[in-house]
PDB file of C-alpha atoms in Angstrom:
ATOM      1  CA  MET S   1       0.067   0.134  -0.094  1.00  0.00           C
ATOM      2  CA  ILE S   2       2.916   2.012   1.056  1.00  0.00           C
ATOM      3  CA  GLN S   3       4.947   1.701  -2.733  1.00  0.00           C
ATOM      4  CA  LYS S   4       1.912   2.152  -4.117  1.00  0.00           C
ATOM      5  CA  ASN S   5       1.143   5.517  -2.373  1.00  0.00           C
ATOM      6  CA  ASN S   6       4.890   6.105  -3.042  1.00  0.00           C
ATOM      7  CA  SER S   7       4.633   5.454  -6.952  1.00  0.00           C
ATOM      8  CA  GLY S   8       1.985   7.760  -7.141  1.00  0.00           C
ATOM      9  CA  VAL S   9       3.615  10.218  -5.288  1.00  0.00           C
ATOM     10  CA  MET S  10       6.638   9.738  -8.098  1.00  0.00           C
ATOM     11  CA  VAL S  11       4.424  10.031 -11.052  1.00  0.00           C
ATOM     12  CA  TYR S  12       2.903  13.395  -9.949  1.00  0.00           C
ATOM     13  CA  LEU S  13       6.356  14.635  -9.163  1.00  0.00           C
ATOM     14  CA  ILE S  14       7.612  13.656 -12.809  1.00  0.00           C
ATOM     15  CA  LEU S  15       4.599  15.233 -14.430  1.00  0.00           C
ATOM     16  CA  PHE S  16       4.843  18.478 -12.117  1.00  0.00           C
ATOM     17  CA  ILE S  17       8.667  18.933 -13.165  1.00  0.00           C
ATOM     18  CA  ALA S  18       7.892  18.105 -16.906  1.00  0.00           C
ATOM     19  CA  GLY S  19       5.491  20.998 -16.992  1.00  0.00           C
ATOM     20  CA  ILE S  20       7.726  23.337 -15.491  1.00  0.00           C
ATOM     21  CA  MET S  21      10.235  22.207 -18.552  1.00  0.00           C
ATOM     22  CA  ILE S  22       7.443  22.322 -21.190  1.00  0.00           C
ATOM     23  CA  VAL S  23       6.063  25.885 -20.387  1.00  0.00           C
ATOM     24  CA  PRO S  24       8.842  27.897 -21.084  1.00  0.00           C
ATOM     25  CA  MET S  25       9.901  25.725 -24.203  1.00  0.00           C
ATOM     26  CA  PHE S  26       5.929  26.764 -24.997  1.00  0.00           C
ATOM     27  CA  SER S  27       6.989  30.404 -24.902  1.00  0.00           C
ATOM     28  CA  SER S  28       9.961  30.270 -26.231  1.00  0.00           C
ATOM     29  CA  CYS S  29       8.304  28.934 -28.843  1.00  0.00           C
ATOM     30  CA  GLY S  30       5.802  31.755 -29.056  1.00  0.00           C
ATOM     31  CA  LYS S  31       8.514  34.476 -29.369  1.00  0.00           C
ATOM     32  CA  GLY S  32      10.037  32.918 -32.224  1.00  0.00           C
ATOM     33  CA  GLU S  33       7.353  32.676 -34.554  1.00  0.00           C
ATOM     34  CA  GLY S  34       7.178  36.870 -34.426  1.00  0.00           C
ATOM     35  CA  VAL S  35       9.583  38.987 -35.721  1.00  0.00           C
ATOM     36  CA  SER S  36      11.510  41.007 -33.117  1.00  0.00           C
ATOM     37  CA  SER S  37      12.111  44.735 -33.766  1.00  0.00           C
ATOM     38  CA  SER S  38      15.948  44.172 -33.948  1.00  0.00           C
ATOM     39  CA  ASN S  39      15.295  42.024 -37.613  1.00  0.00           C
ATOM     40  CA  ASN S  40      12.325  43.654 -38.373  1.00  0.00           C
ATOM     41  CA  ASN S  41      13.837  47.069 -39.375  1.00  0.00           C
ATOM     42  CA  ALA S  42      14.455  48.726 -43.008  1.00  0.00           C
ATOM     43  CA  ARG S  43      16.832  52.207 -43.291  1.00  0.00           C
ATOM     44  CA  LEU S  44      15.236  55.418 -44.218  1.00  0.00           C
ATOM     45  CA  GLY S  45      16.554  58.679 -45.101  1.00  0.00           C
ATOM     46  CA  VAL S  46      14.521  61.850 -45.685  1.00  0.00           C
ATOM     47  CA  VAL S  47      15.145  64.549 -47.894  1.00  0.00           C
ATOM     48  CA  ASN S  48      12.933  68.335 -48.150  1.00  0.00           C
ATOM     49  CA  LEU S  49      12.936  69.336 -51.615  1.00  0.00           C
ATOM     50  CA  SER S  50       9.550  71.401 -50.779  1.00  0.00           C
ATOM     51  CA  PRO S  51      10.578  75.128 -50.929  1.00  0.00           C
ATOM     52  CA  ASP S  52       7.362  76.095 -48.868  1.00  0.00           C
ATOM     53  CA  VAL S  53       7.135  73.472 -46.388  1.00  0.00           C
ATOM     54  CA  LEU S  54       8.644  74.480 -42.992  1.00  0.00           C
ATOM     55  CA  PRO S  55      10.650  71.874 -41.208  1.00  0.00           C
ATOM     56  CA  PHE S  56       8.704  68.342 -40.879  1.00  0.00           C
ATOM     57  CA  LYS S  57       8.917  65.801 -38.713  1.00  0.00           C
ATOM     58  CA  LEU S  58       8.985  61.769 -39.563  1.00  0.00           C
ATOM     59  CA  TYR S  59       5.767  59.677 -38.274  1.00  0.00           C
ATOM     60  CA  GLY S  60       4.939  55.631 -38.323  1.00  0.00           C
ATOM     61  CA  ARG S  61       1.861  54.564 -36.602  1.00  0.00           C
ATOM     62  CA  TYR S  62       1.032  57.853 -35.840  1.00  0.00           C
ATOM     63  CA  ILE S  63       3.801  58.052 -33.764  1.00  0.00           C
ATOM     64  CA  VAL S  64       6.567  60.450 -33.752  1.00  0.00           C
ATOM     65  CA  GLN S  65      10.149  58.885 -35.356  1.00  0.00           C
ATOM     66  CA  GLY S  66      12.837  60.341 -33.452  1.00  0.00           C
ATOM     67  CA  THR S  67      13.960  63.835 -32.531  1.00  0.00           C
ATOM     68  CA  ASN S  68      14.731  64.940 -35.761  1.00  0.00           C
ATOM     69  CA  SER S  69      13.397  67.962 -38.286  1.00  0.00           C
ATOM     70  CA  TYR S  70      14.121  67.635 -42.200  1.00  0.00           C
ATOM     71  CA  SER S  71      14.576  71.178 -43.176  1.00  0.00           C
ATOM     72  CA  TYR S  72      14.788  72.047 -46.970  1.00  0.00           C
ATOM     73  CA  PRO S  73      16.773  71.327 -48.701  1.00  0.00           C
ATOM     74  CA  PHE S  74      18.683  69.043 -46.872  1.00  0.00           C
ATOM     75  CA  ALA S  75      19.201  65.169 -46.822  1.00  0.00           C
ATOM     76  CA  SER S  76      19.385  63.358 -43.484  1.00  0.00           C
ATOM     77  CA  SER S  77      21.778  60.321 -42.858  1.00  0.00           C
ATOM     78  CA  TYR S  78      19.970  56.938 -42.924  1.00  0.00           C
ATOM     79  CA  THR S  79      18.008  56.208 -39.545  1.00  0.00           C
ATOM     80  CA  LEU S  80      16.568  52.542 -38.503  1.00  0.00           C
ATOM     81  CA  ILE S  81      12.658  52.958 -38.909  1.00  0.00           C
ATOM     82  CA  ASN S  82      10.161  49.055 -37.530  1.00  0.00           C
ATOM     83  CA  VAL S  83       8.665  48.076 -41.818  1.00  0.00           C
ATOM     84  CA  ALA S  84       5.480  47.042 -38.765  1.00  0.00           C
ATOM     85  CA  ASP S  85       4.827  50.895 -38.025  1.00  0.00           C
ATOM     86  CA  THR S  86       2.857  51.813 -40.610  1.00  0.00           C
ATOM     87  CA  PRO S  87       1.190  54.160 -42.049  1.00  0.00           C
ATOM     88  CA  ILE S  88       4.622  56.420 -42.401  1.00  0.00           C
ATOM     89  CA  GLN S  89       3.471  60.137 -42.632  1.00  0.00           C
ATOM     90  CA  ILE S  90       5.241  63.766 -42.550  1.00  0.00           C
ATOM     91  CA  ARG S  91       3.915  66.090 -40.356  1.00  0.00           C
ATOM     92  CA  THR S  92       4.937  70.036 -39.395  1.00  0.00           C
ATOM     93  CA  ALA S  93       6.970  69.904 -36.351  1.00  0.00           C
ATOM     94  CA  GLN S  94       5.381  72.913 -35.054  1.00  0.00           C
ATOM     95  CA  THR S  95       1.922  73.130 -33.226  1.00  0.00           C
ATOM     96  CA  ALA S  96       0.040  76.323 -33.332  1.00  0.00           C
ATOM     97  CA  ASN S  97      -2.499  76.944 -31.165  1.00  0.00           C
ATOM     98  CA  ASN S  98      -1.543  73.473 -29.072  1.00  0.00           C
ATOM     99  CA  VAL S  99      -3.238  72.092 -32.209  1.00  0.00           C
ATOM    100  CA  ASN S 100      -1.518  68.198 -33.427  1.00  0.00           C
ATOM    101  CA  PRO S 101       1.300  68.636 -36.129  1.00  0.00           C
ATOM    102  CA  THR S 102      -1.115  68.518 -39.256  1.00  0.00           C
ATOM    103  CA  ASN S 103      -0.284  65.849 -41.613  1.00  0.00           C
ATOM    104  CA  LEU S 104       1.356  66.644 -44.617  1.00  0.00           C
ATOM    105  CA  LEU S 105       1.545  63.585 -46.615  1.00  0.00           C
ATOM    106  CA  THR S 106       0.272  59.713 -45.726  1.00  0.00           C
ATOM    107  CA  LEU S 107       2.762  57.485 -47.745  1.00  0.00           C
ATOM    108  CA  THR S 108       0.960  54.186 -49.655  1.00  0.00           C
ATOM    109  CA  GLY S 109       2.236  50.774 -49.159  1.00  0.00           C
ATOM    110  CA  GLY S 110       4.945  49.368 -46.603  1.00  0.00           C
ATOM    111  CA  LEU S 111       8.796  48.841 -46.360  1.00  0.00           C
ATOM    112  CA  LEU S 112      10.516  46.125 -46.978  1.00  0.00           C
ATOM    113  CA  ARG S 113      12.838  44.428 -43.859  1.00  0.00           C
ATOM    114  CA  ASN S 114      16.814  44.747 -44.338  1.00  0.00           C
ATOM    115  CA  THR S 115      16.633  47.363 -47.205  1.00  0.00           C
ATOM    116  CA  PRO S 116      17.438  51.062 -47.766  1.00  0.00           C
ATOM    117  CA  TYR S 117      15.450  53.767 -48.805  1.00  0.00           C
ATOM    118  CA  THR S 118      15.454  57.738 -49.649  1.00  0.00           C
ATOM    119  CA  LEU S 119      12.182  59.187 -49.171  1.00  0.00           C
ATOM    120  CA  PHE S 120      12.464  62.384 -51.153  1.00  0.00           C
ATOM    121  CA  VAL S 121       9.199  64.883 -49.814  1.00  0.00           C
ATOM    122  CA  MET S 122       8.821  67.900 -53.407  1.00  0.00           C
ATOM    123  CA  GLY S 123       6.053  69.605 -54.688  1.00  0.00           C
ATOM    124  CA  LEU S 124       4.610  72.920 -53.167  1.00  0.00           C
ATOM    125  CA  LEU S 125       1.718  73.112 -50.806  1.00  0.00           C
ATOM    126  CA  LYS S 126       0.821  76.396 -52.506  1.00  0.00           C
ATOM    127  CA  ASP S 127      -0.356  74.729 -55.555  1.00  0.00           C
ATOM    128  CA  ASN S 128      -1.074  71.770 -53.809  1.00  0.00           C
ATOM    129  CA  SER S 129       1.495  69.385 -55.700  1.00  0.00           C
ATOM    130  CA  LEU S 130       3.006  68.208 -52.639  1.00  0.00           C
ATOM    131  CA  THR S 131       4.136  65.093 -53.381  1.00  0.00           C
ATOM    132  CA  SER S 132       7.094  62.309 -52.569  1.00  0.00           C
ATOM    133  CA  VAL S 133       9.348  59.815 -54.392  1.00  0.00           C
ATOM    134  CA  LEU S 134      10.449  56.560 -52.055  1.00  0.00           C
ATOM    135  CA  THR S 135      13.248  55.210 -53.560  1.00  0.00           C
ATOM    136  CA  VAL S 136      15.187  51.816 -53.039  1.00  0.00           C
ATOM    137  CA  ASP S 137      18.632  52.380 -52.547  1.00  0.00           C
ATOM    138  CA  THR S 138      20.129  49.354 -53.746  1.00  0.00           C
ATOM    139  CA  SER S 139      22.141  47.777 -56.786  1.00  0.00           C
ATOM    140  CA  SER S 140      24.156  45.291 -58.069  1.00  0.00           C
ATOM    141  CA  LEU S 141      28.009  46.609 -57.539  1.00  0.00           C
ATOM    142  CA  PRO S 142      29.321  48.195 -60.004  1.00  0.00           C
ATOM    143  CA  ALA S 143      32.452  46.796 -61.901  1.00  0.00           C
ATOM    144  CA  ASN S 144      36.138  47.887 -60.793  1.00  0.00           C
ATOM    145  CA  GLY S 145      37.363  50.836 -61.197  1.00  0.00           C
ATOM    146  CA  ARG S 146      33.192  52.490 -62.013  1.00  0.00           C
ATOM    147  CA  GLY S 147      30.649  53.190 -59.603  1.00  0.00           C
ATOM    148  CA  LYS S 148      27.158  53.899 -59.954  1.00  0.00           C
ATOM    149  CA  ILE S 149      24.816  56.888 -59.903  1.00  0.00           C
ATOM    150  CA  ARG S 150      20.798  57.960 -60.506  1.00  0.00           C
ATOM    151  CA  LEU S 151      19.046  61.059 -60.605  1.00  0.00           C
ATOM    152  CA  VAL S 152      15.914  62.410 -58.792  1.00  0.00           C
ATOM    153  CA  ASN S 153      14.509  65.592 -59.399  1.00  0.00           C
ATOM    154  CA  GLY S 154      12.828  67.753 -57.370  1.00  0.00           C
ATOM    155  CA  ILE S 155      12.545  71.137 -59.919  1.00  0.00           C
ATOM    156  CA  THR S 156       8.664  71.486 -60.313  1.00  0.00           C
ATOM    157  CA  ASN S 157       9.111  74.602 -62.991  1.00  0.00           C
ATOM    158  CA  VAL S 158      11.256  72.977 -66.062  1.00  0.00           C
ATOM    159  CA  PRO S 159       8.445  71.554 -68.281  1.00  0.00           C
ATOM    160  CA  SER S 160      11.166  70.317 -70.434  1.00  0.00           C
ATOM    161  CA  GLY S 161      12.703  68.202 -67.745  1.00  0.00           C
ATOM    162  CA  ILE S 162      16.171  68.077 -67.370  1.00  0.00           C
ATOM    163  CA  ASN S 163      19.268  66.393 -68.401  1.00  0.00           C
ATOM    164  CA  LEU S 164      22.360  65.500 -66.501  1.00  0.00           C
ATOM    165  CA  THR S 165      26.189  66.189 -68.041  1.00  0.00           C
ATOM    166  CA  LEU S 166      29.171  64.379 -66.059  1.00  0.00           C
ATOM    167  CA  ASN S 167      32.279  66.669 -67.899  1.00  0.00           C
ATOM    168  CA  ASP S 168      29.947  67.788 -71.140  1.00  0.00           C
ATOM    169  CA  THR S 169      28.637  63.994 -71.597  1.00  0.00           C
ATOM    170  CA  THR S 170      24.674  63.228 -71.052  1.00  0.00           C
ATOM    171  CA  ALA S 171      23.919  60.475 -68.754  1.00  0.00           C
ATOM    172  CA  PHE S 172      20.329  61.282 -68.090  1.00  0.00           C
ATOM    173  CA  ARG S 173      18.171  62.721 -70.714  1.00  0.00           C
ATOM    174  CA  LYS S 174      14.136  64.786 -70.079  1.00  0.00           C
ATOM    175  CA  VAL S 175      13.851  63.651 -66.320  1.00  0.00           C
ATOM    176  CA  ASN S 176      10.814  65.010 -65.625  1.00  0.00           C
ATOM    177  CA  PHE S 177       9.513  66.513 -62.032  1.00  0.00           C
ATOM    178  CA  LYS S 178       9.479  63.370 -59.558  1.00  0.00           C
ATOM    179  CA  GLY S 179      11.380  61.448 -61.958  1.00  0.00           C
ATOM    180  CA  ASN S 180      13.712  59.160 -60.632  1.00  0.00           C
ATOM    181  CA  THR S 181      16.264  56.971 -62.783  1.00  0.00           C
ATOM    182  CA  GLN S 182      17.712  53.670 -62.613  1.00  0.00           C
ATOM    183  CA  PHE S 183      21.387  53.321 -60.869  1.00  0.00           C
ATOM    184  CA  ILE S 184      24.149  54.084 -64.365  1.00  0.00           C
ATOM    185  CA  GLU S 185      27.577  52.851 -64.047  1.00  0.00           C
ATOM    186  CA  VAL S 186      30.091  55.332 -64.674  1.00  0.00           C
ATOM    187  CA  THR S 187      34.011  55.604 -64.633  1.00  0.00           C
ATOM    188  CA  ALA S 188      35.537  56.392 -61.230  1.00  0.00           C
ATOM    189  CA  GLY S 189      36.746  59.795 -60.881  1.00  0.00           C
ATOM    190  CA  THR S 190      36.169  63.640 -60.874  1.00  0.00           C
ATOM    191  CA  TYR S 191      33.812  65.413 -62.429  1.00  0.00           C
ATOM    192  CA  ASN S 192      32.119  68.427 -62.928  1.00  0.00           C
ATOM    193  CA  ILE S 193      28.542  67.812 -63.114  1.00  0.00           C
ATOM    194  CA  ASN S 194      25.557  69.861 -64.418  1.00  0.00           C
ATOM    195  CA  ILE S 195      21.877  70.077 -65.025  1.00  0.00           C
ATOM    196  CA  VAL S 196      20.362  71.855 -68.050  1.00  0.00           C
ATOM    197  CA  PRO S 197      16.913  72.207 -69.172  1.00  0.00           C
ATOM    198  CA  ASN S 198      16.290  69.179 -71.218  1.00  0.00           C
ATOM    199  CA  ASN S 199      15.220  72.059 -74.434  1.00  0.00           C
ATOM    200  CA  ASN S 200      17.784  74.491 -73.988  1.00  0.00           C
ATOM    201  CA  PRO S 201      20.937  72.077 -73.066  1.00  0.00           C
ATOM    202  CA  THR S 202      23.719  74.676 -73.569  1.00  0.00           C
ATOM    203  CA  LYS S 203      22.419  77.022 -70.356  1.00  0.00           C
ATOM    204  CA  PRO S 204      23.174  74.966 -67.407  1.00  0.00           C
ATOM    205  CA  LEU S 205      20.515  75.686 -64.560  1.00  0.00           C
ATOM    206  CA  THR S 206      22.984  74.579 -61.390  1.00  0.00           C
ATOM    207  CA  GLY S 207      26.382  72.124 -60.758  1.00  0.00           C
ATOM    208  CA  LEU S 208      28.765  70.735 -58.711  1.00  0.00           C
ATOM    209  CA  THR S 209      32.323  70.959 -59.441  1.00  0.00           C
ATOM    210  CA  ASN S 210      35.109  68.340 -58.988  1.00  0.00           C
ATOM    211  CA  PHE S 211      32.820  65.656 -57.730  1.00  0.00           C
ATOM    212  CA  THR S 212      34.292  62.879 -57.072  1.00  0.00           C
ATOM    213  CA  ILE S 213      32.429  59.287 -57.798  1.00  0.00           C
ATOM    214  CA  LEU S 214      34.403  56.045 -55.510  1.00  0.00           C
ATOM    215  CA  ASP S 215      35.273  53.091 -57.439  1.00  0.00           C
ATOM    216  CA  GLY S 216      32.628  50.942 -55.807  1.00  0.00           C
ATOM    217  CA  LYS S 217      30.410  53.891 -54.625  1.00  0.00           C
ATOM    218  CA  MET S 218      26.758  54.559 -55.816  1.00  0.00           C
ATOM    219  CA  TYR S 219      25.646  57.982 -55.519  1.00  0.00           C
ATOM    220  CA  THR S 220      21.746  59.188 -55.765  1.00  0.00           C
ATOM    221  CA  ILE S 221      22.178  63.091 -57.400  1.00  0.00           C
ATOM    222  CA  PHE S 222      18.860  65.164 -56.240  1.00  0.00           C
ATOM    223  CA  SER S 223      18.195  68.484 -58.282  1.00  0.00           C
ATOM    224  CA  TYR S 224      15.742  70.974 -56.274  1.00  0.00           C
ATOM    225  CA  GLY S 225      14.545  74.558 -56.372  1.00  0.00           C
ATOM    226  CA  LEU S 226      12.452  77.505 -58.270  1.00  0.00           C
ATOM    227  CA  SER S 227      15.046  80.107 -59.379  1.00  0.00           C
ATOM    228  CA  SER S 228      18.235  81.110 -61.637  1.00  0.00           C
ATOM    229  CA  SER S 229      19.369  83.845 -58.887  1.00  0.00           C
ATOM    230  CA  THR S 230      22.207  82.676 -56.824  1.00  0.00           C
ATOM    231  CA  SER S 231      21.054  84.886 -54.195  1.00  0.00           C
ATOM    232  CA  ASP S 232      17.599  83.488 -54.192  1.00  0.00           C
ATOM    233  CA  SER S 233      17.152  81.530 -51.402  1.00  0.00           C
ATOM    234  CA  VAL S 234      15.246  78.887 -53.348  1.00  0.00           C
ATOM    235  CA  SER S 235      17.776  78.954 -56.081  1.00  0.00           C
ATOM    236  CA  TYR S 236      18.405  75.965 -58.195  1.00  0.00           C
ATOM    237  CA  GLY S 237      20.475  73.522 -56.689  1.00  0.00           C
ATOM    238  CA  ILE S 238      21.913  69.872 -56.604  1.00  0.00           C
ATOM    239  CA  ASN S 239      23.284  67.665 -54.148  1.00  0.00           C
ATOM    240  CA  THR S 240      24.543  64.291 -53.425  1.00  0.00           C
ATOM    241  CA  ILE S 241      23.062  60.934 -51.740  1.00  0.00           C
ATOM    242  CA  LEU S 242      25.962  58.074 -50.874  1.00  0.00           C
ATOM    243  CA  ASN S 243      23.843  55.205 -51.001  1.00  0.00           C
ATOM    244  CA  THR S 244      26.827  52.824 -49.986  1.00  0.00           C
ATOM    245  CA  LEU S 245      26.284  51.654 -46.746  1.00  0.00           C
ATOM    246  CA  PRO S 246      29.722  50.242 -44.707  1.00  0.00           C
ATOM    247  CA  PRO S 247      29.792  46.286 -44.528  1.00  0.00           C
ATOM    248  CA  ASN S 248      28.286  44.537 -42.190  1.00  0.00           C
ATOM    249  CA  THR S 249      25.492  46.668 -41.599  1.00  0.00           C
ATOM    250  CA  ARG S 250      22.675  45.752 -39.509  1.00  0.00           C
ATOM    251  CA  TYR S 251      19.026  46.422 -39.552  1.00  0.00           C
TER     252      TYR S 251
END
């Protein structure tokens, strides 16, 4: 009788210990099914190319992302953003009369994890042409001794589109407002880069002198502005973004 009771106690004890071991296993499996924030990220750069938009902030899932404000006509560095934090919005950086920041744009669609992007905000508030261009900043590696470039056009008031020249050789032709080209390979080296109207290619709108394209690197060249006057705060301009991320970049 005593042996039977002891056997029963042992059975219950074994079941109790097994239960303690199994519960954490189920808990661990449950965590593994979801994707943790450490590997559910994309990288996003933001560029404000709208001359009449005040500095704005980036929102994801209706929550402000970081402390950065994005001002015309500057590009930010890449920052991490969780791809589950949708919708992505831009809202005014300042509140007025204790009213919540105004939503300026909402992006449709989402981001893919482990992927770098750049969000270009361009156009004008005053004529309701404010819009955005989202680029995927990946491409195959260029050949040895070569780099890659592409063009994003944020100039609204050149109806014929723009051309981009490298040392007087046309690299891109007739890129309209909001246009963004594919990456192309060019020989690594130092270039004078000019933006010209497609219908008047002898009259540069703006340019960069002695810009060096490095071997194996990828760049986005972006244009902006409304005026050919160099003294104007919204004069035409171009700048560049290095899209090549350091090796072993984490997401």
